[in-house]
mmCIF file of C-alpha atoms and ligand atoms in Angstrom:
data_model
loop_
_atom_site.group_PDB
_atom_site.id
_atom_site.type_symbol
_atom_site.label_atom_id
_atom_site.label_comp_id
_atom_site.label_asym_id
_atom_site.label_seq_id
_atom_site.Cartn_x
_atom_site.Cartn_y
_atom_site.Cartn_z
ATOM 1 C CA MET A 1 -16.136 -5.314 -5.343
ATOM 2 C CA LYS A 2 -15.285 -4.024 -8.880
ATOM 3 C CA VAL A 3 -12.501 -5.868 -10.730
ATOM 4 C CA ILE A 4 -11.014 -4.534 -13.580
ATOM 5 C CA ILE A 5 -8.709 -6.660 -15.552
ATOM 6 C CA CYS A 6 -6.037 -5.666 -17.786
ATOM 7 C CA LYS A 7 -3.875 -6.813 -19.952
ATOM 8 C CA ASP A 8 -0.197 -6.165 -17.651
ATOM 9 C CA LYS A 9 1.234 -3.771 -14.780
ATOM 10 C CA LYS A 10 1.966 -0.504 -17.494
ATOM 11 C CA GLU A 11 -2.332 -1.018 -18.794
ATOM 12 C CA ALA A 12 -3.353 -1.642 -14.994
ATOM 13 C CA SER A 13 -1.010 1.653 -13.575
ATOM 14 C CA ALA A 14 -2.496 3.999 -15.965
ATOM 15 C CA LYS A 15 -6.169 3.042 -14.974
ATOM 16 C CA ALA A 16 -4.867 3.482 -11.440
ATOM 17 C CA CYS A 17 -3.440 6.660 -12.208
ATOM 18 C CA GLU A 18 -6.384 8.277 -13.806
ATOM 19 C CA ILE A 19 -8.589 7.351 -10.900
ATOM 20 C CA MET A 20 -5.657 8.876 -8.476
ATOM 21 C CA VAL A 21 -5.311 12.004 -10.334
ATOM 22 C CA ASP A 22 -9.266 12.507 -10.572
ATOM 23 C CA ILE A 23 -9.113 12.660 -6.601
ATOM 24 C CA VAL A 24 -6.397 15.117 -6.262
ATOM 25 C CA LYS A 25 -7.970 17.100 -8.988
ATOM 26 C CA ASN A 26 -11.300 17.071 -7.610
ATOM 27 C CA ASN A 27 -9.889 17.387 -4.033
ATOM 28 C CA PRO A 28 -6.743 19.244 -3.782
ATOM 29 C CA LYS A 29 -6.651 18.131 -0.009
ATOM 30 C CA ALA A 30 -7.449 14.949 -0.636
ATOM 31 C CA ILE A 31 -5.857 12.288 1.995
ATOM 32 C CA LEU A 32 -4.271 9.644 0.168
ATOM 33 C CA GLY A 33 -3.418 6.747 1.600
ATOM 34 C CA LEU A 34 -0.128 4.922 -0.126
ATOM 35 C CA ALA A 35 1.556 1.824 -0.544
ATOM 36 C CA THR A 36 4.979 0.330 -1.226
ATOM 37 C CA GLY A 37 6.251 -2.714 -3.116
ATOM 38 C CA SER A 38 6.989 -3.668 -6.790
ATOM 39 C CA THR A 39 3.205 -3.402 -6.878
ATOM 40 C CA PRO A 40 2.696 0.487 -7.340
ATOM 41 C CA THR A 41 6.168 1.473 -8.571
ATOM 42 C CA ASP A 42 4.524 2.125 -12.535
ATOM 43 C CA LEU A 43 1.977 3.829 -11.362
ATOM 44 C CA TYR A 44 4.114 6.360 -8.601
ATOM 45 C CA ALA A 45 6.253 6.718 -12.459
ATOM 46 C CA ASP A 46 2.917 7.699 -13.933
ATOM 47 C CA MET A 47 1.868 10.032 -11.596
ATOM 48 C CA VAL A 48 5.015 11.805 -11.597
ATOM 49 C CA GLU A 49 4.926 11.843 -15.294
ATOM 50 C CA ASP A 50 1.526 13.317 -15.292
ATOM 51 C CA HIS A 51 2.529 15.857 -12.610
ATOM 52 C CA LYS A 52 5.141 16.926 -14.573
ATOM 53 C CA LYS A 53 3.024 17.117 -17.693
ATOM 54 C CA ASN A 54 -0.615 18.115 -16.504
ATOM 55 C CA GLY A 55 0.782 20.139 -13.771
ATOM 56 C CA THR A 56 -1.351 18.271 -11.262
ATOM 57 C CA SER A 57 -0.577 19.403 -7.905
ATOM 58 C CA TYR A 58 0.016 17.751 -4.502
ATOM 59 C CA LYS A 59 0.906 20.906 -2.691
ATOM 60 C CA ASP A 60 -2.297 20.580 0.184
ATOM 61 C CA ILE A 61 -2.663 16.663 -0.535
ATOM 62 C CA GLN A 62 -1.721 14.375 3.089
ATOM 63 C CA THR A 63 -0.664 10.684 2.727
ATOM 64 C CA TYR A 64 -0.305 8.070 5.269
ATOM 65 C CA ASN A 65 1.120 4.781 4.282
ATOM 66 C CA LEU A 66 0.315 1.613 5.029
ATOM 67 C CA ASP A 67 3.626 0.645 6.753
ATOM 68 C CA GLU A 68 7.200 0.718 7.795
ATOM 69 C CA TYR A 69 9.852 -1.741 8.620
ATOM 70 C CA PHE A 70 10.775 -2.476 12.212
ATOM 71 C CA GLY A 71 14.086 -1.172 12.977
ATOM 72 C CA LEU A 72 15.241 0.646 9.616
ATOM 73 C CA ASP A 73 16.091 4.431 10.031
ATOM 74 C CA GLN A 74 13.715 6.908 7.094
ATOM 75 C CA SER A 75 17.004 7.322 5.309
ATOM 76 C CA HIS A 76 17.833 2.919 5.291
ATOM 77 C CA PRO A 77 17.315 2.392 1.057
ATOM 78 C CA GLN A 78 15.250 -0.393 2.053
ATOM 79 C CA SER A 79 12.616 1.735 4.495
ATOM 80 C CA TYR A 80 9.217 2.156 3.432
ATOM 81 C CA HIS A 81 9.940 6.215 3.910
ATOM 82 C CA TYR A 82 13.124 5.860 1.620
ATOM 83 C CA PHE A 83 10.921 4.097 -1.044
ATOM 84 C CA MET A 84 8.293 6.842 -1.139
ATOM 85 C CA CYS A 85 10.759 9.442 -1.259
ATOM 86 C CA TYR A 86 12.472 8.205 -4.431
ATOM 87 C CA HIS A 87 9.608 6.967 -6.251
ATOM 88 C CA LEU A 88 6.844 9.790 -5.674
ATOM 89 C CA PHE A 89 7.539 12.030 -3.159
ATOM 90 C CA ASN A 90 10.759 13.626 -4.375
ATOM 91 C CA HIS A 91 9.566 14.064 -8.018
ATOM 92 C CA VAL A 92 6.142 15.898 -7.340
ATOM 93 C CA ASP A 93 5.632 19.341 -5.413
ATOM 94 C CA ILE A 94 3.865 17.279 -2.165
ATOM 95 C CA ASN A 95 4.934 19.438 1.099
ATOM 96 C CA MET A 96 6.806 16.752 3.412
ATOM 97 C CA GLU A 97 5.109 17.831 6.542
ATOM 98 C CA ASN A 98 2.136 16.452 5.037
ATOM 99 C CA VAL A 99 3.303 12.735 4.232
ATOM 100 C CA HIS A 100 3.040 10.379 7.160
ATOM 101 C CA VAL A 101 4.931 6.932 7.030
ATOM 102 C CA PRO A 102 4.395 5.084 10.825
ATOM 103 C CA LYS A 103 7.597 5.287 12.466
ATOM 104 C CA GLY A 104 9.814 1.579 12.695
ATOM 105 C CA LYS A 105 12.378 3.234 15.403
ATOM 106 C CA GLY A 106 12.113 4.931 19.122
ATOM 107 C CA ASN A 107 8.654 4.110 20.585
ATOM 108 C CA VAL A 108 7.110 2.363 18.245
ATOM 109 C CA GLU A 109 4.035 1.275 20.301
ATOM 110 C CA GLU A 110 3.462 5.050 21.623
ATOM 111 C CA GLU A 111 4.144 5.745 17.918
ATOM 112 C CA ALA A 112 1.472 3.620 16.414
ATOM 113 C CA ALA A 113 -1.163 4.656 19.078
ATOM 114 C CA LYS A 114 -0.210 8.306 17.331
ATOM 115 C CA TYR A 115 -0.665 7.395 14.319
ATOM 116 C CA ASN A 116 -4.127 5.596 15.027
ATOM 117 C CA GLU A 117 -5.282 8.759 16.361
ATOM 118 C CA MET A 118 -3.906 10.790 13.232
ATOM 119 C CA LEU A 119 -5.646 8.464 10.689
ATOM 120 C CA ASP A 120 -9.141 8.913 13.132
ATOM 121 C CA ALA A 121 -8.859 12.342 12.609
ATOM 122 C CA ASN A 122 -7.971 12.616 8.829
ATOM 123 C CA PRO A 123 -9.657 9.512 7.026
ATOM 124 C CA VAL A 124 -8.494 8.478 3.812
ATOM 125 C CA ASP A 125 -10.042 9.191 0.626
ATOM 126 C CA ILE A 126 -8.492 6.553 -1.108
ATOM 127 C CA GLN A 127 -6.337 3.679 0.307
ATOM 128 C CA LEU A 128 -3.796 2.062 -2.270
ATOM 129 C CA LEU A 129 -3.326 -1.582 -1.782
ATOM 130 C CA GLY A 130 -0.982 -4.292 -3.147
ATOM 131 C CA ILE A 131 -1.821 -8.108 -1.787
ATOM 132 C CA GLY A 132 1.037 -10.649 -0.640
ATOM 133 C CA SER A 133 0.982 -14.012 -2.109
ATOM 134 C CA ASN A 134 -0.350 -14.581 1.006
ATOM 135 C CA GLY A 135 -3.131 -12.576 1.164
ATOM 136 C CA HIS A 136 -2.023 -10.026 3.419
ATOM 137 C CA ILE A 137 -2.796 -6.486 3.041
ATOM 138 C CA GLY A 138 -0.143 -3.984 4.072
ATOM 139 C CA PHE A 139 1.285 -6.115 6.829
ATOM 140 C CA ASN A 140 -1.803 -7.961 8.126
ATOM 141 C CA GLU A 141 -0.183 -11.335 7.891
ATOM 142 C CA PRO A 142 -3.012 -14.182 7.624
ATOM 143 C CA GLY A 143 -4.600 -14.436 11.319
ATOM 144 C CA THR A 144 -4.681 -10.568 12.155
ATOM 145 C CA PRO A 145 -8.159 -9.779 13.667
ATOM 146 C CA TRP A 146 -10.269 -7.622 11.654
ATOM 147 C CA ASP A 147 -10.713 -4.886 14.193
ATOM 148 C CA SER A 148 -6.471 -4.498 14.447
ATOM 149 C CA VAL A 149 -5.562 -0.814 14.071
ATOM 150 C CA THR A 150 -1.669 0.491 13.574
ATOM 151 C CA HIS A 151 0.395 -2.313 15.410
ATOM 152 C CA VAL A 152 3.518 -3.828 15.434
ATOM 153 C CA VAL A 153 3.596 -7.410 13.392
ATOM 154 C CA ASP A 154 5.792 -10.468 13.237
ATOM 155 C CA LEU A 155 6.231 -11.036 9.183
ATOM 156 C CA LYS A 156 5.757 -14.469 7.821
ATOM 157 C CA GLN A 157 8.282 -16.682 6.540
ATOM 158 C CA SER A 158 6.392 -16.129 3.217
ATOM 159 C CA THR A 159 6.723 -12.323 3.317
ATOM 160 C CA ILE A 160 10.326 -12.748 4.359
ATOM 161 C CA GLU A 161 11.467 -14.445 1.713
ATOM 162 C CA ASP A 162 9.051 -12.702 -0.982
ATOM 163 C CA ASN A 163 10.765 -9.206 0.513
ATOM 164 C CA ALA A 164 14.746 -10.665 0.366
ATOM 165 C CA ARG A 165 14.159 -11.952 -2.963
ATOM 166 C CA LEU A 166 12.652 -8.600 -4.651
ATOM 167 C CA PHE A 167 14.405 -5.831 -2.431
ATOM 168 C CA PHE A 168 17.621 -7.510 -0.435
ATOM 169 C CA ASP A 169 19.186 -9.622 -3.255
ATOM 170 C CA GLY A 170 18.083 -12.634 -1.554
ATOM 171 C CA LYS A 171 19.777 -12.167 1.269
ATOM 172 C CA ILE A 172 17.142 -13.502 3.674
ATOM 173 C CA ASP A 173 19.098 -12.263 7.229
ATOM 174 C CA GLU A 174 18.733 -8.612 6.109
ATOM 175 C CA VAL A 175 14.942 -8.192 5.712
ATOM 176 C CA PRO A 176 13.524 -7.361 9.037
ATOM 177 C CA ARG A 177 11.961 -9.712 11.319
ATOM 178 C CA GLN A 178 9.023 -7.152 12.442
ATOM 179 C CA ALA A 179 7.335 -4.592 10.949
ATOM 180 C CA VAL A 180 4.224 -1.885 11.897
ATOM 181 C CA SER A 181 1.275 -1.587 9.730
ATOM 182 C CA MET A 182 -2.118 -0.205 9.714
ATOM 183 C CA GLY A 183 -4.362 -2.735 10.788
ATOM 184 C CA ILE A 184 -7.450 -4.234 8.791
ATOM 185 C CA ALA A 185 -9.809 -1.681 10.581
ATOM 186 C CA ASN A 186 -7.968 1.432 9.643
ATOM 187 C CA ILE A 187 -7.667 -0.121 5.930
ATOM 188 C CA MET A 188 -11.529 -0.803 6.059
ATOM 189 C CA LYS A 189 -12.244 3.078 6.848
ATOM 190 C CA ALA A 190 -10.707 4.326 3.822
ATOM 191 C CA LYS A 191 -13.736 5.912 1.606
ATOM 192 C CA LYS A 192 -12.212 3.709 -1.085
ATOM 193 C CA VAL A 193 -9.672 1.020 -1.656
ATOM 194 C CA MET A 194 -7.723 0.568 -4.667
ATOM 195 C CA LEU A 195 -6.072 -3.051 -4.827
ATOM 196 C CA LEU A 196 -3.598 -4.041 -7.637
ATOM 197 C CA ALA A 197 -2.388 -6.962 -8.427
ATOM 198 C CA PHE A 198 0.082 -8.235 -10.930
ATOM 199 C CA GLY A 199 1.243 -11.615 -12.026
ATOM 200 C CA GLU A 200 0.857 -15.264 -11.575
ATOM 201 C CA GLY A 201 2.442 -15.406 -7.973
ATOM 202 C CA LYS A 202 -0.769 -13.314 -7.116
ATOM 203 C CA ALA A 203 -3.466 -15.830 -8.715
ATOM 204 C CA ALA A 204 -4.335 -17.804 -5.899
ATOM 205 C CA ALA A 205 -4.549 -14.575 -3.452
ATOM 206 C CA VAL A 206 -6.464 -13.132 -5.860
ATOM 207 C CA LYS A 207 -9.151 -16.193 -6.145
ATOM 208 C CA GLY A 208 -9.536 -16.320 -2.652
ATOM 209 C CA MET A 209 -9.801 -12.475 -2.038
ATOM 210 C CA VAL A 210 -12.744 -12.175 -4.394
ATOM 211 C CA GLU A 211 -14.336 -15.732 -4.555
ATOM 212 C CA GLY A 212 -13.117 -17.433 -1.438
ATOM 213 C CA PRO A 213 -15.190 -17.120 2.033
ATOM 214 C CA LYS A 214 -14.321 -13.973 4.406
ATOM 215 C CA THR A 215 -11.689 -15.144 6.636
ATOM 216 C CA VAL A 216 -9.183 -14.156 8.831
ATOM 217 C CA ASP A 217 -6.602 -16.852 7.458
ATOM 218 C CA LEU A 218 -7.154 -14.491 3.944
ATOM 219 C CA PRO A 219 -6.809 -10.716 5.306
ATOM 220 C CA ALA A 220 -7.480 -9.526 1.903
ATOM 221 C CA SER A 221 -10.977 -11.017 2.000
ATOM 222 C CA ALA A 222 -12.128 -8.539 4.551
ATOM 223 C CA LEU A 223 -12.747 -6.238 1.496
ATOM 224 C CA GLN A 224 -15.578 -8.071 0.172
ATOM 225 C CA ASP A 225 -17.312 -6.031 2.770
ATOM 226 C CA HIS A 226 -15.547 -2.657 1.504
ATOM 227 C CA PRO A 227 -18.458 -0.486 -0.016
ATOM 228 C CA ASP A 228 -16.199 1.230 -2.854
ATOM 229 C CA CYS A 229 -13.284 -1.227 -3.298
ATOM 230 C CA VAL A 230 -11.877 -1.305 -6.588
ATOM 231 C CA LEU A 231 -9.633 -4.194 -7.782
ATOM 232 C CA ILE A 232 -7.060 -3.569 -10.670
ATOM 233 C CA ILE A 233 -5.202 -6.857 -11.836
ATOM 234 C CA ASP A 234 -3.498 -7.806 -15.089
ATOM 235 C CA GLU A 235 -4.585 -11.350 -16.530
ATOM 236 C CA ALA A 236 -2.103 -13.299 -15.021
ATOM 237 C CA ALA A 237 -3.190 -12.076 -11.662
ATOM 238 C CA ALA A 238 -6.845 -12.813 -12.725
ATOM 239 C CA LYS A 239 -6.145 -16.656 -13.744
ATOM 240 C CA LEU A 240 -7.790 -18.000 -10.875
ATOM 241 C CA LEU A 241 -11.008 -16.090 -11.465
ATOM 242 C CA THR A 242 -14.178 -18.037 -12.596
ATOM 243 C CA LYS A 243 -16.934 -15.766 -11.963
HETATM 244 P P1 PGA B 1 4.673 -6.694 -3.894
HETATM 245 O O1 PGA B 1 4.517 -6.543 -2.211
HETATM 246 O O2 PGA B 1 3.957 -5.113 -4.278
HETATM 247 O O3 PGA B 1 5.765 -6.772 -3.660
HETATM 248 O O4 PGA B 1 4.350 -8.068 -4.717
HETATM 249 C C1 PGA B 1 2.686 -6.594 -2.267
HETATM 250 C C2 PGA B 1 2.440 -6.423 -0.661
HETATM 251 O O5 PGA B 1 3.266 -7.663 -0.501
HETATM 252 O O6 PGA B 1 1.725 -6.132 -0.326
#
């Protein structure tokens, strides 16, 4: 694991944007694994700005998102499909036919199996990740087996509380209790992984991921075995690192 410590979210997002844009420029047909949440918002804003200023094109880029809430329509303002359109897809020249977000409605088991087939046929060049305060990646909560692939998950109470605070105006009853998520095995197959983490609330999870034992109790610790994993974190999230 390579760890890059930046002053703050802004500086870290600019660094992450450089890496992302490099990949897109070097391979106009690159396959991007994307993430939602409060972590990548500045990165997406920087990518949009770069697209407008420098013309970086997403015309032939394919994207696969990590996860989606169970039971929300794509048009629901809290769905991750909506989030991606709002922050990135609506502002670049991506072909929406090349965009993939797990389906949280309909026959989700069948859709999850299809998603796994698509991921196997289209290996992700760079997988962007955030990390939960409990160490989850995607919606792979503590205890998720490392050979897991896209599946339906029950969200942990800590995740429901984090997401109620950040995205549902504190209305905990409105946060779905389940989600569909790529599994750890899907994530580990990406050629490169770039994980971002900001703020003191992530410091313990970051320490566990980097310096702790590899354990299913901290899903992100699986990344210790990834051959090309870069963490771009701010000083607050790096606070507990000792090595
Ligand atoms: P956040 O979530 O970006 O909203 O902090 C990250 C995650 O739960 O993976």
